[in-house]
Structures are given as C-alpha cells and as structure tokens.
C-alpha cells in the first residue's frame, strides 16, 4: 500500500517518494525513476520519519539509490520540532532490540525480494546509528553499515539488551562511523571502543570520521544553527553518499 507521492527532484536522478506499508509496517520509500539495484535501509533518530529524514531518503534516491525508512515509532508522528523531544525520548525507552531488528529484517527482505535491490546497506542516526551497528553485526546480507553519531553511552539503557560494541566487531561489510568530538551523550571512550571493535575485524574496510567541536546529533535540523555542526553536516554528507554509491551500485 502506498500514498502521498512526492514531486520528483529536478536535481540529480529523478525520483519519487511515498509512504508505504511493508508486512504491516509503516515506511517511507524513495526510489529513482528507473532501474536501481542499490538500496539503503534508513534508521531514524528520535525524530522518526520526519521532514528531514525524508530529505535524506530523497537525497539518496537523487543519487541513484533506493531508500526505505523504518518507522521506529510505529505510526506515531515523526517531528524535527525540539518541543517533541521529551516525548520522543520516552518512546525510545520503549523500544525493544530484538523486535526492532526483526522489523528491519522484514524491510530488508522487501528490498531484496520486491524492490529488485541486489546490494543493500543500512544507515542510522543517533538511536538509529546504534541499531545500524546491531543490524550490521547480525545480517550478513548488508553491503555497508553507516552509523551517524550512534547513541552508545558508557552505561547502557535498561532496554539495550544487545551490546553494540560486540555486534560492531561482527560486521562483515564495509563500515563507517561518524563521531562528533564534543558529543555530550557518547563519551570518547565509548567511541574508541566502537572504533577498536571495527579495527578488530578481518573483513570489510573500517572508516571512522571525527568532527571536532560538533555535538551529538550534529546532522539534526535543529542543530544547524551552530556553524560547527553545519560544517560537519555539509562535509560529511557528500562523503557518505560517495561511500554508499561505491558499495551499493556495483
């Protein structure tokens, strides 16, 4: 099921974005108008499938990559409005690692079986960045793993039943972690543990980028008023797009 077809982009590859239902799950899908054998599963931050997340998906589609976005809030509205943050953080505490990964697996099945993707990666932001590392360590089908400022604090939240560092070490695909040097949520020590886990692997290139002075969630729309966060976003996004294209459009 699908609705709300968006206007195709006038820049890059023409695409169409739409809300879809996959195996009973809400999702936002953005596809190039034409053949596209590369895809990315997008795992949002606490903002959910917000206007900015749709722009990220559309940007991938304009680059020739199919994007399917997981609705971590299961129908509850996504929003970039910081006034909703307290409510969204409460919702985060309700997420279950295992059931969330099961839903992501269903979306991946759809991308391979129904959308015609031959290479599919995963990219997440904040809470979605942590889930990207977990999924990367569990699903060997992935062509890449991208974790933007993943929320992996020193003391795991009560509902974090899976160890993100342990799963990071299991990732077989090329992987990229983008860490803000002034992250007030995830310590440098936690990032170093993730970096060491990546470097311990015997398969898949490891890429870690550090953006000094940038804060947690630096790509968020509400964070762009800080010139350091904006510069980190503007610099990182083209590099991430290039990494995704190199690993999915093959």
CSV table of C-alpha atoms in Angstrom, one decimal:
chain,number,residue,atom,x,y,z
A,1,UNK,CA,0.0,0.0,0.0
A,2,UNK,CA,1.3,3.5,-0.8
A,3,UNK,CA,0.2,7.1,-0.8
A,4,UNK,CA,1.5,10.7,-0.8
A,5,UNK,CA,3.6,10.5,-3.9
A,6,UNK,CA,6.1,13.4,-3.8
A,7,UNK,CA,7.2,15.6,-6.6
A,8,UNK,CA,10.3,14.2,-8.4
A,9,UNK,CA,13.5,16.1,-7.9
A,10,UNK,CA,14.8,18.4,-10.6
A,11,UNK,CA,18.4,17.8,-9.4
A,12,UNK,CA,20.3,14.6,-9.9
A,13,UNK,CA,18.3,11.4,-10.8
A,14,UNK,CA,14.6,12.0,-10.9
A,15,UNK,CA,12.8,10.1,-8.1
A,16,UNK,CA,9.5,9.6,-6.4
A,17,UNK,CA,8.9,9.3,-2.6
A,18,UNK,CA,5.9,7.8,-1.0
A,19,UNK,CA,4.6,6.4,2.3
A,20,UNK,CA,4.3,2.6,2.0
A,21,UNK,CA,3.2,-0.4,4.1
A,22,UNK,CA,5.5,-3.4,4.2
A,23,UNK,CA,4.5,-6.5,6.1
A,24,UNK,CA,2.2,-4.3,8.2
A,25,UNK,CA,5.0,-1.8,8.9
A,26,UNK,CA,4.8,1.8,8.0
A,27,UNK,CA,7.8,3.1,6.0
A,28,UNK,CA,8.8,5.9,3.7
A,29,UNK,CA,10.2,4.8,0.4
A,30,UNK,CA,12.1,7.0,-2.1
A,31,UNK,CA,13.2,5.4,-5.5
A,32,UNK,CA,14.9,6.6,-8.6
A,33,UNK,CA,12.6,6.7,-11.6
A,34,UNK,CA,14.2,3.8,-13.5
A,35,UNK,CA,16.3,0.8,-12.7
A,36,UNK,CA,18.0,0.9,-9.3
A,37,UNK,CA,19.8,-2.2,-8.0
A,38,UNK,CA,21.4,-0.5,-4.9
A,39,UNK,CA,19.4,0.3,-1.8
A,40,UNK,CA,19.7,1.7,1.7
A,41,UNK,CA,17.6,0.9,4.8
A,42,UNK,CA,17.4,4.1,6.8
A,43,UNK,CA,17.0,4.0,10.6
A,44,UNK,CA,16.0,7.4,12.0
A,45,UNK,CA,16.9,9.3,15.1
A,46,UNK,CA,14.4,10.1,17.8
A,47,UNK,CA,12.8,12.4,15.2
A,48,UNK,CA,11.4,9.4,13.4
A,49,UNK,CA,10.2,9.7,9.8
A,50,UNK,CA,10.4,13.5,10.0
A,51,UNK,CA,10.6,16.0,7.1
A,52,UNK,CA,14.4,15.9,7.4
A,53,UNK,CA,14.6,12.1,7.3
A,54,UNK,CA,12.5,12.2,4.1
A,55,UNK,CA,15.0,14.7,2.7
A,56,UNK,CA,17.9,12.3,3.5
A,57,UNK,CA,16.0,9.5,1.7
A,58,UNK,CA,15.2,11.7,-1.2
A,59,UNK,CA,18.9,12.7,-1.4
A,60,UNK,CA,19.9,9.1,-1.7
A,61,UNK,CA,17.2,8.5,-4.4
A,62,UNK,CA,18.5,11.5,-6.3
A,63,UNK,CA,22.0,9.8,-6.2
A,64,UNK,CA,20.5,6.7,-7.8
A,65,UNK,CA,20.0,4.6,-4.6
A,66,UNK,CA,16.6,3.3,-3.4
A,67,UNK,CA,15.9,4.3,0.2
A,68,UNK,CA,13.4,2.7,2.6
A,69,UNK,CA,13.0,4.2,6.0
A,70,UNK,CA,12.0,2.2,9.1
A,71,UNK,CA,9.2,3.8,11.2
A,72,UNK,CA,10.6,3.2,14.7
A,73,UNK,CA,7.5,4.9,16.2
A,74,UNK,CA,5.1,2.5,14.5
A,75,UNK,CA,2.7,5.2,13.3
A,76,UNK,CA,3.3,7.8,15.9
A,77,UNK,CA,4.3,11.1,14.2
A,78,UNK,CA,7.9,11.9,13.4
A,79,UNK,CA,8.9,15.5,14.0
A,80,UNK,CA,12.0,17.7,13.8
A,81,UNK,CA,10.5,20.0,16.5
A,82,UNK,CA,12.6,20.1,19.7
A,83,UNK,CA,9.4,20.6,21.7
A,84,UNK,CA,8.6,17.0,21.0
A,85,UNK,CA,12.0,15.7,22.2
A,86,UNK,CA,10.9,14.8,25.8
A,87,UNK,CA,8.1,12.7,24.4
A,88,UNK,CA,10.3,11.1,21.8
A,89,UNK,CA,12.9,10.2,24.4
A,90,UNK,CA,10.2,8.4,26.4
A,91,UNK,CA,9.3,6.4,23.3
A,92,UNK,CA,13.0,5.5,22.9
A,93,UNK,CA,12.8,3.8,26.3
A,94,UNK,CA,10.0,1.6,25.0
A,95,UNK,CA,12.0,0.2,22.1
A,96,UNK,CA,13.0,-3.5,22.2
A,97,UNK,CA,16.2,-4.5,20.5
A,98,UNK,CA,15.1,-7.9,19.2
A,99,UNK,CA,11.7,-6.9,17.9
A,100,UNK,CA,13.2,-3.8,16.2
A,101,UNK,CA,15.8,-5.9,14.5
A,102,UNK,CA,13.1,-8.3,13.3
A,103,UNK,CA,11.2,-5.4,11.7
A,104,UNK,CA,14.4,-4.2,10.0
A,105,UNK,CA,14.9,-7.7,8.6
A,106,UNK,CA,11.4,-7.7,7.1
A,107,UNK,CA,12.2,-4.4,5.4
A,108,UNK,CA,15.4,-5.8,4.1
A,109,UNK,CA,13.5,-8.8,2.7
A,110,UNK,CA,11.2,-6.4,0.9
A,111,UNK,CA,14.1,-4.5,-0.6
A,112,UNK,CA,15.7,-7.7,-1.9
A,113,UNK,CA,12.6,-9.6,-2.9
A,114,UNK,CA,10.2,-6.9,-4.1
A,115,UNK,CA,12.2,-3.8,-5.0
A,116,UNK,CA,14.8,-5.6,-7.0
A,117,UNK,CA,17.8,-4.4,-5.0
A,118,UNK,CA,20.9,-6.6,-5.3
A,119,UNK,CA,23.1,-4.6,-2.8
A,120,UNK,CA,21.5,-3.1,0.3
A,121,UNK,CA,23.2,-1.2,3.1
A,122,UNK,CA,22.0,0.4,6.3
A,123,UNK,CA,22.4,3.9,7.7
A,124,UNK,CA,21.2,5.2,11.0
A,125,UNK,CA,21.3,8.4,13.1
A,126,UNK,CA,21.7,8.5,16.9
A,127,UNK,CA,19.4,5.7,18.2
A,128,UNK,CA,19.2,4.6,14.6
A,129,UNK,CA,23.0,4.6,14.4
A,130,UNK,CA,23.2,2.2,17.3
A,131,UNK,CA,20.6,0.0,15.6
A,132,UNK,CA,22.7,0.1,12.3
A,133,UNK,CA,25.6,-1.4,14.2
A,134,UNK,CA,23.4,-4.1,15.7
A,135,UNK,CA,21.9,-5.0,12.4
A,136,UNK,CA,25.3,-4.9,10.7
A,137,UNK,CA,26.6,-7.5,13.2
A,138,UNK,CA,23.5,-9.7,12.7
A,139,UNK,CA,22.6,-9.6,9.0
A,140,UNK,CA,25.4,-10.8,6.6
A,141,UNK,CA,23.4,-9.6,3.6
A,142,UNK,CA,24.3,-6.0,4.1
A,143,UNK,CA,26.6,-4.2,1.6
A,144,UNK,CA,27.6,-1.5,4.1
A,145,UNK,CA,26.9,0.0,7.5
A,146,UNK,CA,26.9,3.7,8.2
A,147,UNK,CA,26.4,5.0,11.8
A,148,UNK,CA,25.9,8.7,12.2
A,149,UNK,CA,26.7,9.8,15.8
A,150,UNK,CA,25.4,6.5,17.2
A,151,UNK,CA,23.9,6.6,20.7
A,152,UNK,CA,26.1,4.1,22.5
A,153,UNK,CA,26.6,5.5,26.0
A,154,UNK,CA,29.0,4.1,28.6
A,155,UNK,CA,26.1,2.8,30.7
A,156,UNK,CA,23.6,1.1,28.5
A,157,UNK,CA,19.9,2.0,28.9
A,158,UNK,CA,17.7,-0.7,30.6
A,159,UNK,CA,16.2,-1.6,27.2
A,160,UNK,CA,19.5,-2.0,25.5
A,161,UNK,CA,19.7,-5.8,25.8
A,162,UNK,CA,22.3,-6.2,23.0
A,163,UNK,CA,25.9,-5.0,23.2
A,164,UNK,CA,26.6,-2.6,20.3
A,165,UNK,CA,30.3,-2.9,20.6
A,166,UNK,CA,30.1,-6.7,20.4
A,167,UNK,CA,27.9,-6.5,17.4
A,168,UNK,CA,30.1,-3.9,15.7
A,169,UNK,CA,33.0,-6.4,15.9
A,170,UNK,CA,30.8,-8.9,13.9
A,171,UNK,CA,30.1,-6.6,11.0
A,172,UNK,CA,31.4,-8.2,7.8
A,173,UNK,CA,30.5,-5.3,5.4
A,174,UNK,CA,32.4,-2.0,4.8
A,175,UNK,CA,31.5,0.2,7.8
A,176,UNK,CA,31.6,3.9,8.6
A,177,UNK,CA,31.1,5.6,12.0
A,178,UNK,CA,30.9,9.4,12.2
A,179,UNK,CA,31.5,10.7,15.7
A,180,UNK,CA,31.2,14.3,16.9
A,181,UNK,CA,34.2,15.3,19.0
A,182,UNK,CA,32.0,17.3,21.5
A,183,UNK,CA,29.4,14.6,21.9
A,184,UNK,CA,27.7,15.2,25.2
A,185,UNK,CA,25.9,11.8,25.2
A,186,UNK,CA,28.5,9.4,24.0
A,187,UNK,CA,32.0,9.6,25.5
A,188,UNK,CA,35.2,9.5,23.6
A,189,UNK,CA,35.9,6.2,25.5
A,190,UNK,CA,32.7,4.7,24.1
A,191,UNK,CA,33.6,5.8,20.6
A,192,UNK,CA,37.1,4.4,21.0
A,193,UNK,CA,35.6,1.0,22.0
A,194,UNK,CA,33.5,1.0,18.8
A,195,UNK,CA,36.5,2.0,16.7
A,196,UNK,CA,38.6,-0.8,18.2
A,197,UNK,CA,35.7,-3.2,17.5
A,198,UNK,CA,35.7,-2.1,13.9
A,199,UNK,CA,39.5,-2.4,13.6
A,200,UNK,CA,39.4,-5.9,15.1
A,201,UNK,CA,37.5,-7.3,12.1
A,202,UNK,CA,39.2,-9.3,9.4
A,203,UNK,CA,36.7,-8.4,6.7
A,204,UNK,CA,35.3,-5.2,5.4
A,205,UNK,CA,37.1,-1.8,5.4
A,206,UNK,CA,36.7,0.4,8.5
A,207,UNK,CA,36.2,4.1,8.3
A,208,UNK,CA,35.9,6.4,11.3
A,209,UNK,CA,35.4,10.2,11.0
A,210,UNK,CA,35.7,12.6,13.9
A,211,UNK,CA,34.3,16.1,13.7
A,212,UNK,CA,36.0,18.2,16.5
A,213,UNK,CA,33.6,20.6,18.2
A,214,UNK,CA,30.4,19.0,16.8
A,215,UNK,CA,27.7,17.9,19.2
A,216,UNK,CA,25.6,14.8,19.5
A,217,UNK,CA,23.1,14.6,16.7
A,218,UNK,CA,25.0,17.3,14.7
A,219,UNK,CA,23.1,16.5,11.5
A,220,UNK,CA,19.7,17.3,13.1
A,221,UNK,CA,17.9,20.2,11.6
A,222,UNK,CA,17.6,21.9,15.0
A,223,UNK,CA,21.4,21.7,15.3
A,224,UNK,CA,22.3,23.5,12.1
A,225,UNK,CA,22.3,27.0,13.8
A,226,UNK,CA,25.7,26.0,15.2
A,227,UNK,CA,28.2,26.7,12.5
A,228,UNK,CA,30.4,23.8,13.6
A,229,UNK,CA,27.5,21.3,13.4
A,230,UNK,CA,26.5,22.7,10.0
A,231,UNK,CA,30.1,22.5,8.7
A,232,UNK,CA,30.3,18.8,9.9
A,233,UNK,CA,27.0,18.0,8.2
A,234,UNK,CA,28.0,19.7,5.0
A,235,UNK,CA,31.3,18.0,4.9
A,236,UNK,CA,30.1,14.5,5.9
A,237,UNK,CA,27.1,14.0,3.7
A,238,UNK,CA,28.8,14.1,0.3
A,239,UNK,CA,31.4,11.6,1.6
A,240,UNK,CA,28.7,9.3,3.0
A,241,UNK,CA,26.9,9.5,-0.4
A,242,UNK,CA,30.1,8.5,-2.2
A,243,UNK,CA,30.7,5.6,0.2
A,244,UNK,CA,27.1,4.4,-0.3
A,245,UNK,CA,27.3,4.6,-4.0
A,246,UNK,CA,30.6,2.8,-4.1
A,247,UNK,CA,29.3,-0.1,-2.0
A,248,UNK,CA,25.7,-0.5,-3.4
A,249,UNK,CA,25.8,0.5,-7.0
A,250,UNK,CA,28.1,-2.4,-8.1
